[in-house]
Coordinates of C-alpha atoms and ligand atoms in Angstrom, one line a residue:
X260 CA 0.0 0.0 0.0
X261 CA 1.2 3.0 -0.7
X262 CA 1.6 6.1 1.4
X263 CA -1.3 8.1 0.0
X264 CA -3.4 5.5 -0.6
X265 CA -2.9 4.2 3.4
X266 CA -3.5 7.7 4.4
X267 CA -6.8 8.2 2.1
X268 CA -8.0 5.2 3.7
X269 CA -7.4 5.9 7.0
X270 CA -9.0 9.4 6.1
X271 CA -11.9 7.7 5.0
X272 CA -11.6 5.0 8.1
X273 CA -12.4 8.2 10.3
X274 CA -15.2 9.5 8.1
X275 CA -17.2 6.7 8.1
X276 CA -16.6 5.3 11.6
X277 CA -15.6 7.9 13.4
X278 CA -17.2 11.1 12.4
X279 CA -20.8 9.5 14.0
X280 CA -19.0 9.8 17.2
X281 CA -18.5 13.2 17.3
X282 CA -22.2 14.4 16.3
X283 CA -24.0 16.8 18.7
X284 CA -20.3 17.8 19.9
X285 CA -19.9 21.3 18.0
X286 CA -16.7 21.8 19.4
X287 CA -15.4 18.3 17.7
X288 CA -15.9 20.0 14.3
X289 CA -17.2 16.9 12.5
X290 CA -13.8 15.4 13.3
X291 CA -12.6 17.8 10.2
X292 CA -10.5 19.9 11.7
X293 CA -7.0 19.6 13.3
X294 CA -8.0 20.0 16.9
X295 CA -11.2 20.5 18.5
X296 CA -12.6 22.8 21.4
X297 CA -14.4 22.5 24.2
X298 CA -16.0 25.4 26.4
X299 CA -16.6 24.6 30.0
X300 CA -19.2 25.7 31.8
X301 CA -19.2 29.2 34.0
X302 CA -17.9 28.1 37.3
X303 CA -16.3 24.7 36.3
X304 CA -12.9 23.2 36.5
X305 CA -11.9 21.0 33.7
X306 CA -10.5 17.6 34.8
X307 CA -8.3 15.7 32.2
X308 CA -7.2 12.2 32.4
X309 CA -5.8 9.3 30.0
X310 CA -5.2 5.7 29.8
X311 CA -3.8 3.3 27.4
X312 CA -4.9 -0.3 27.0
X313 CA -2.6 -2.9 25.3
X314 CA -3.5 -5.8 23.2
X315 CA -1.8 -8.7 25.7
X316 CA -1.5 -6.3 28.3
X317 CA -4.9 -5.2 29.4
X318 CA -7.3 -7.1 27.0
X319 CA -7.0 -10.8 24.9
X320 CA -6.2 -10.8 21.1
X321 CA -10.1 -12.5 20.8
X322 CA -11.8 -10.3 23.2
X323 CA -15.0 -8.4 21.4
X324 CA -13.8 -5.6 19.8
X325 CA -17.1 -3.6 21.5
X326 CA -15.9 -4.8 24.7
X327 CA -12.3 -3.6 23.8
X328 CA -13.5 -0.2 23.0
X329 CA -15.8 0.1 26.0
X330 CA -13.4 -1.2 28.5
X331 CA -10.6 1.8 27.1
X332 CA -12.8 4.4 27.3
X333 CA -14.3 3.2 30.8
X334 CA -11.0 3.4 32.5
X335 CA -11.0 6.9 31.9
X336 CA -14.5 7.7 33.2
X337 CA -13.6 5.6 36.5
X338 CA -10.8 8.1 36.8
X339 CA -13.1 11.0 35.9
X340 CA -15.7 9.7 38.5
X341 CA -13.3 9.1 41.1
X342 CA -12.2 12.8 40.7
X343 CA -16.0 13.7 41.0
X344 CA -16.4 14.9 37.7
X345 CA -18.6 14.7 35.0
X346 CA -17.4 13.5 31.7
X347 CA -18.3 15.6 28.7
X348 CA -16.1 14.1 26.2
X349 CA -13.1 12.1 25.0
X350 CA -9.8 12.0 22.3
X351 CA -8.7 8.8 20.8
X352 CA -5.6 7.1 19.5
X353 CA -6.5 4.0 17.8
X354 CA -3.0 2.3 16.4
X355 CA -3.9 -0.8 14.9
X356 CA -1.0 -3.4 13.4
X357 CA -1.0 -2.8 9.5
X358 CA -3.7 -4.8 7.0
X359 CA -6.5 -3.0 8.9
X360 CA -9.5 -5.2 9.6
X361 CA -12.2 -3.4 8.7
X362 CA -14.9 -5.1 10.0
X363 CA -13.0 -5.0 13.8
X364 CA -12.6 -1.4 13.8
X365 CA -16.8 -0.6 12.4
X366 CA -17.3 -3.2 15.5
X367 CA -15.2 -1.4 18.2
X368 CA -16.8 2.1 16.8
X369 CA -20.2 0.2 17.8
X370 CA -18.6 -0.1 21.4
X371 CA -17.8 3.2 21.5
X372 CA -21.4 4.4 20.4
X373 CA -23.2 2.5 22.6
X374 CA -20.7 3.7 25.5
X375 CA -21.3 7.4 24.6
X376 CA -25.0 6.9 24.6
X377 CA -24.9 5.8 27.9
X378 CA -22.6 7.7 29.6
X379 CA -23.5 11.1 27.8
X380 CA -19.9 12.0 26.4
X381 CA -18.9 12.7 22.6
X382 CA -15.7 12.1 20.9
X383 CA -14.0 15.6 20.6
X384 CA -10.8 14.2 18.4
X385 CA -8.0 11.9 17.9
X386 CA -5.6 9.9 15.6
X387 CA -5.6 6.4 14.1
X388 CA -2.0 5.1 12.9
X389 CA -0.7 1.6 12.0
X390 CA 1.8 -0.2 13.9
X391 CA 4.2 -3.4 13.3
X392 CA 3.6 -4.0 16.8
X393 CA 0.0 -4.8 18.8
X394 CA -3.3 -2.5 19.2
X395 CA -3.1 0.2 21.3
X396 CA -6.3 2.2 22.0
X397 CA -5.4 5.7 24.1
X398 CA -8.5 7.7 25.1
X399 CA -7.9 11.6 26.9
X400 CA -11.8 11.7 28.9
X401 CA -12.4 15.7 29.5
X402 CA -14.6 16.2 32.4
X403 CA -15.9 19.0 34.7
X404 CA -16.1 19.7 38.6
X405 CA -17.8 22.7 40.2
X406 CA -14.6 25.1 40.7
X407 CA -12.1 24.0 43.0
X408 CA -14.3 21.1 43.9
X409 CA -12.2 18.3 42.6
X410 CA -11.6 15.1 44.8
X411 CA -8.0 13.8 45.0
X412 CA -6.7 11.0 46.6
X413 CA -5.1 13.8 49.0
X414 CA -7.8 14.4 52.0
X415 CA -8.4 11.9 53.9
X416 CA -8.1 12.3 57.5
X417 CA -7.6 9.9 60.9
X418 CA -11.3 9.2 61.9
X419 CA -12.5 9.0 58.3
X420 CA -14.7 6.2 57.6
X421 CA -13.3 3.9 54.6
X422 CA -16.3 2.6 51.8
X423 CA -15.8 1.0 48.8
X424 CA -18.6 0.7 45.8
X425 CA -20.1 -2.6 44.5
X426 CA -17.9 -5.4 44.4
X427 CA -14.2 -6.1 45.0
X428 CA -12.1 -8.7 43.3
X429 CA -14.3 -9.8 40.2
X430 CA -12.3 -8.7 37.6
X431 CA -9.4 -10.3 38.7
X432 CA -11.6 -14.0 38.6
X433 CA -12.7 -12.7 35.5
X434 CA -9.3 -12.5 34.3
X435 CA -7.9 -16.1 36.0
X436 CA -10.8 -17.8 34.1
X437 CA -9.6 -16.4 30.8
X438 CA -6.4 -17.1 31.5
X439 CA -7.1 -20.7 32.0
X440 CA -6.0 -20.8 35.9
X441 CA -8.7 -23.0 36.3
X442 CA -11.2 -23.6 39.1
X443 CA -14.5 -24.8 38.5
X444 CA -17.7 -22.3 38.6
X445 CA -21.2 -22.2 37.6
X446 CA -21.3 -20.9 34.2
X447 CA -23.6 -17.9 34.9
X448 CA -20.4 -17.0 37.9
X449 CA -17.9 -17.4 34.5
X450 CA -20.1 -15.1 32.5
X451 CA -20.1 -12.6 35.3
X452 CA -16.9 -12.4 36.1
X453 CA -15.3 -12.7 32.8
X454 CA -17.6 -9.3 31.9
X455 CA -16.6 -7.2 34.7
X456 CA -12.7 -7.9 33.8
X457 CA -14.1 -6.6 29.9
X458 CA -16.6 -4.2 30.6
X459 CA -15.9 -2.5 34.1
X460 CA -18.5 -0.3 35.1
X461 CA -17.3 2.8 36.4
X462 CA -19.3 4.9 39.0
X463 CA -20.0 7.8 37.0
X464 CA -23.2 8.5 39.3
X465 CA -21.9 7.8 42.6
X466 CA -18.6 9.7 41.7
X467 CA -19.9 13.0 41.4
X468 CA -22.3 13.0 44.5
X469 CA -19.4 12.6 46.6
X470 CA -18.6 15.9 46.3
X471 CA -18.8 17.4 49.9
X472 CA -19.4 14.2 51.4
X473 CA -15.9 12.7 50.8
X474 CA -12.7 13.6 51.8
X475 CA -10.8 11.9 49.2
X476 CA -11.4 8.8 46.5
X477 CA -9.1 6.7 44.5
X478 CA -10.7 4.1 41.5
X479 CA -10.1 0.9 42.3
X480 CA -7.7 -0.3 39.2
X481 CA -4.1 -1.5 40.6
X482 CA -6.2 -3.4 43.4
X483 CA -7.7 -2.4 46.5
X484 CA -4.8 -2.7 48.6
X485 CA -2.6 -0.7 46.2
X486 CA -5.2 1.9 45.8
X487 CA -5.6 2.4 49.1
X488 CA -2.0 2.7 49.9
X489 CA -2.0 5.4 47.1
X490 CA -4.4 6.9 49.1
X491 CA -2.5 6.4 52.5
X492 CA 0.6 7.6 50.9
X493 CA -0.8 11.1 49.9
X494 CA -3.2 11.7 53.0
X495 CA -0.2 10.9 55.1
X496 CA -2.3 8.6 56.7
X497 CA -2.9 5.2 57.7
X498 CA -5.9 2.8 56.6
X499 CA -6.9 -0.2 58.5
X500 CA -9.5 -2.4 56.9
X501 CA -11.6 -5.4 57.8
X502 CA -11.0 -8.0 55.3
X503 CA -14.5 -9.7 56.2
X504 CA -16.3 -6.3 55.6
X505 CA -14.9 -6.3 52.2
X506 CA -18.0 -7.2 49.7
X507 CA -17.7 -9.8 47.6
X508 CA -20.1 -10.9 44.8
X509 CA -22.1 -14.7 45.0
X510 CA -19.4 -15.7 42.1
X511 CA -16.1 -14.0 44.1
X512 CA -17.7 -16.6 47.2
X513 CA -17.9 -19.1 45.2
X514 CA -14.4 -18.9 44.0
X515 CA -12.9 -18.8 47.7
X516 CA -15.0 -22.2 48.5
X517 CA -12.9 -23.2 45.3
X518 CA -9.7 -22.4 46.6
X519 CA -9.0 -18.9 45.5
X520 CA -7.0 -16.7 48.6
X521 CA -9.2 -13.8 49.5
X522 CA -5.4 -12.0 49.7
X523 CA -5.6 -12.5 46.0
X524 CA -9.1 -10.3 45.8
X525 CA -7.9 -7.7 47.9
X526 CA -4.5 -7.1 45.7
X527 CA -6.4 -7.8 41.8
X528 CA -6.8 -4.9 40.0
X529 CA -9.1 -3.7 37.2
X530 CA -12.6 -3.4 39.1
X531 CA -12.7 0.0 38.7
X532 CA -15.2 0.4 41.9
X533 CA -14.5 3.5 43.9
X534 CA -12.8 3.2 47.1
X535 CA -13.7 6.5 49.5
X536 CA -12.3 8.1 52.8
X537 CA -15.5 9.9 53.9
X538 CA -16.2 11.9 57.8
X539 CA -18.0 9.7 60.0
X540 CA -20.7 12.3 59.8
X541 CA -21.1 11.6 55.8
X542 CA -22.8 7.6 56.9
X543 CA -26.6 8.5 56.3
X544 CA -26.4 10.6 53.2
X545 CA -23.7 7.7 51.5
X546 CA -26.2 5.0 52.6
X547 CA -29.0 7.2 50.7
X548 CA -26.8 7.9 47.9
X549 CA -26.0 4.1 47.7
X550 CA -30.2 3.4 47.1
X551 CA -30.7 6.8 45.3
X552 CA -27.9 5.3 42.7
X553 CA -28.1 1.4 42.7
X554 CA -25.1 1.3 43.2
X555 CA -24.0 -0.9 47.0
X556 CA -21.2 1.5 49.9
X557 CA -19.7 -0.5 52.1
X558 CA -18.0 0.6 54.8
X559 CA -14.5 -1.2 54.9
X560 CA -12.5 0.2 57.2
X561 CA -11.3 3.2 58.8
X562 CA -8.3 6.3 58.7
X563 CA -5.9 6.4 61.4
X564 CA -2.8 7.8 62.3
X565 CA 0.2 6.5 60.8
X566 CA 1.1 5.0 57.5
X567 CA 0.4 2.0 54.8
X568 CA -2.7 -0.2 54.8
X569 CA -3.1 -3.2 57.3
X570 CA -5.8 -5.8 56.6
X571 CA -7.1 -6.9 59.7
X572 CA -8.5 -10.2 60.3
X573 CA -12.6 -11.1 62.2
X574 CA -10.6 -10.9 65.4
X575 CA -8.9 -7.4 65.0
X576 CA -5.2 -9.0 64.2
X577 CA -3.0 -8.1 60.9
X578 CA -3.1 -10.5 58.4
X579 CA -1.1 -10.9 55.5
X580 CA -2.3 -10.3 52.1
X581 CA -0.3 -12.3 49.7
X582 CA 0.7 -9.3 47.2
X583 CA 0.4 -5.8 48.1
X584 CA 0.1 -4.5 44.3
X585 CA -1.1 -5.6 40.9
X586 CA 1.0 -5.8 37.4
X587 CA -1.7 -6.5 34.8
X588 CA -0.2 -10.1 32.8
Ligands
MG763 MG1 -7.3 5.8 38.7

């Protein structure tokens, strides 16, 4: 292929897959332009964030490309939500190994449709390039907080309350079973956790109503024991939790009565739940918010003085969690 003709086709690779994206978004410019523009609101911060995913990295060769695309631009709305902002939009770098497939990328633009639909954001921009190596999808998400409202992972004081949302540990089943480490489940438990290790789902409701209520949040994507060291770390705190408190889904249950450490739960990544330091004071209106949005808090644990996170057992002792962190595969 020559040069031109690669480039025309990648030009009209964006027209007819990509330009859909970016209807209703009059900053994007119908994807025409070189760059695009976005106008906050009066009185709003803008919060940026971005994340990669890598073909044998963070998703399977076979996965659905839908599933590919929702799973790299949800990353970046977990981050978004932990940071209590709404998302408005997103910018993508699609580089795809040469001998582009067509019928994979009008598949993972489906993905991305159906995403924006849901989670009320527009594509504002981006690039699509060939590689000799793997696919690489790189979303920027653009989002907005009330000014000077943003939550970091920076607040969280001794007393604080520690919650987490939904469910801890799926995606990391998820990701055992497709990587063959077997142990024997129901299929509907496979289904499940095989989709939340594709398709997190990040808390874009809950995230936003935290503001005023929390004193800091992390997403929950190196593991909950990392994240919460992140959060320990820049508080210049110390979090104790109570491993029994943590929830866990029927399927995550019924992987422990197959075997599977708990320690292992605690330290998988990729469930992209929110973990939150929150006052004492904050417990009603979080258990509201929790029915208002659907979406289970669970108090986990508590802030304390000191540093690093200790996992403590039903009788109040330290246990050991086999790894503190997570590195993908
Ligand atoms: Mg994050």
């Amino acid at each position: 292929m020559t040069r031109k003709s690669k480039r025309s086709g990648e030009f009209e690779l964006i027209a007819k897959y990509f330009a859909p994206l970016a209807k209703g978004e009059p900053g994007a410019l119908g994807l025409k332009d070189d760059a695009a523009y976005l106008k906050p609101r009066p009185g709003f911060d803008l919060v940026l964030t971005t994340d990669a995913i890598v073909e044998g990295v963070h998703f399977f060769p076979d996965d659905p490309p839908a599933t590919v695309a929702q799973k790299a631009l949800r990353v970046n709305l977990s981050d978004l939500a932990a940071k209590g902002a709404i998302a408005r939009g997103y910018l993508l770098t699609l580089t795809l190994p040469s001998g582009i497939d067509e019928v994979w990328v009008a598949a993972f633009a489906k993905g991305l449709s159906a995403d924006q639909a849901k989670f009320g954001v527009a594509l504002f921009g981006g690039d699509t390039t060939a590689t000799p190596g793997v696919t690489t999808i790189s979303i920027t998400a653009l989002g907005e907080v009330p000014r000077g409202q943003m939550l970091t992972r920076g607040g969280a004081q001794a007393g604080d309350d520690v919650w987490v949302t939904g469910t801890i540990g799926d995606a990391t089943l998820g990701l055992k079973l497709l990587k063959r480490e077997g142990f024997d489940l129901a299929k509907s438990h496979r289904q499940l956790l095989i989709t939340r290790y594709r398709v997190p789902e990040p808390r874009s409701k809950v995230g936003p109503a935290l503001k005023g209520l929390a004193h800091a949040c992390i997403d929950v994507s190196d593991g909950l024991m990392a994240d919460l060291g992140h959060i320990a770390e820049v508080s210049n705190v110390g979090i104790e939790i109570a491993v029994h408190d943590v929830p866990l889904s029927a399927a995550a249950k019924a992987a422990i009565q197959r075997g599977v450490e708990l320690g292992e739960l605690l330290s998988g990544g990729d469930d992209y739940e929110l973990a939150i330091a929150a006052p004492s004071s904050a417990r009603s209106r979080l258990l509201a918010l929790a029915v208002e949005t659907g979406v289970p808090l669970t108090r986990v644990g508590r802030v304390v003085k000191g540093r690093g996170v200790t996992a403590l057992a039903a009788d109040g002792k330290p246990v050991r969690t086999r790894r503190m962190g997570y590195t993908h595969f």
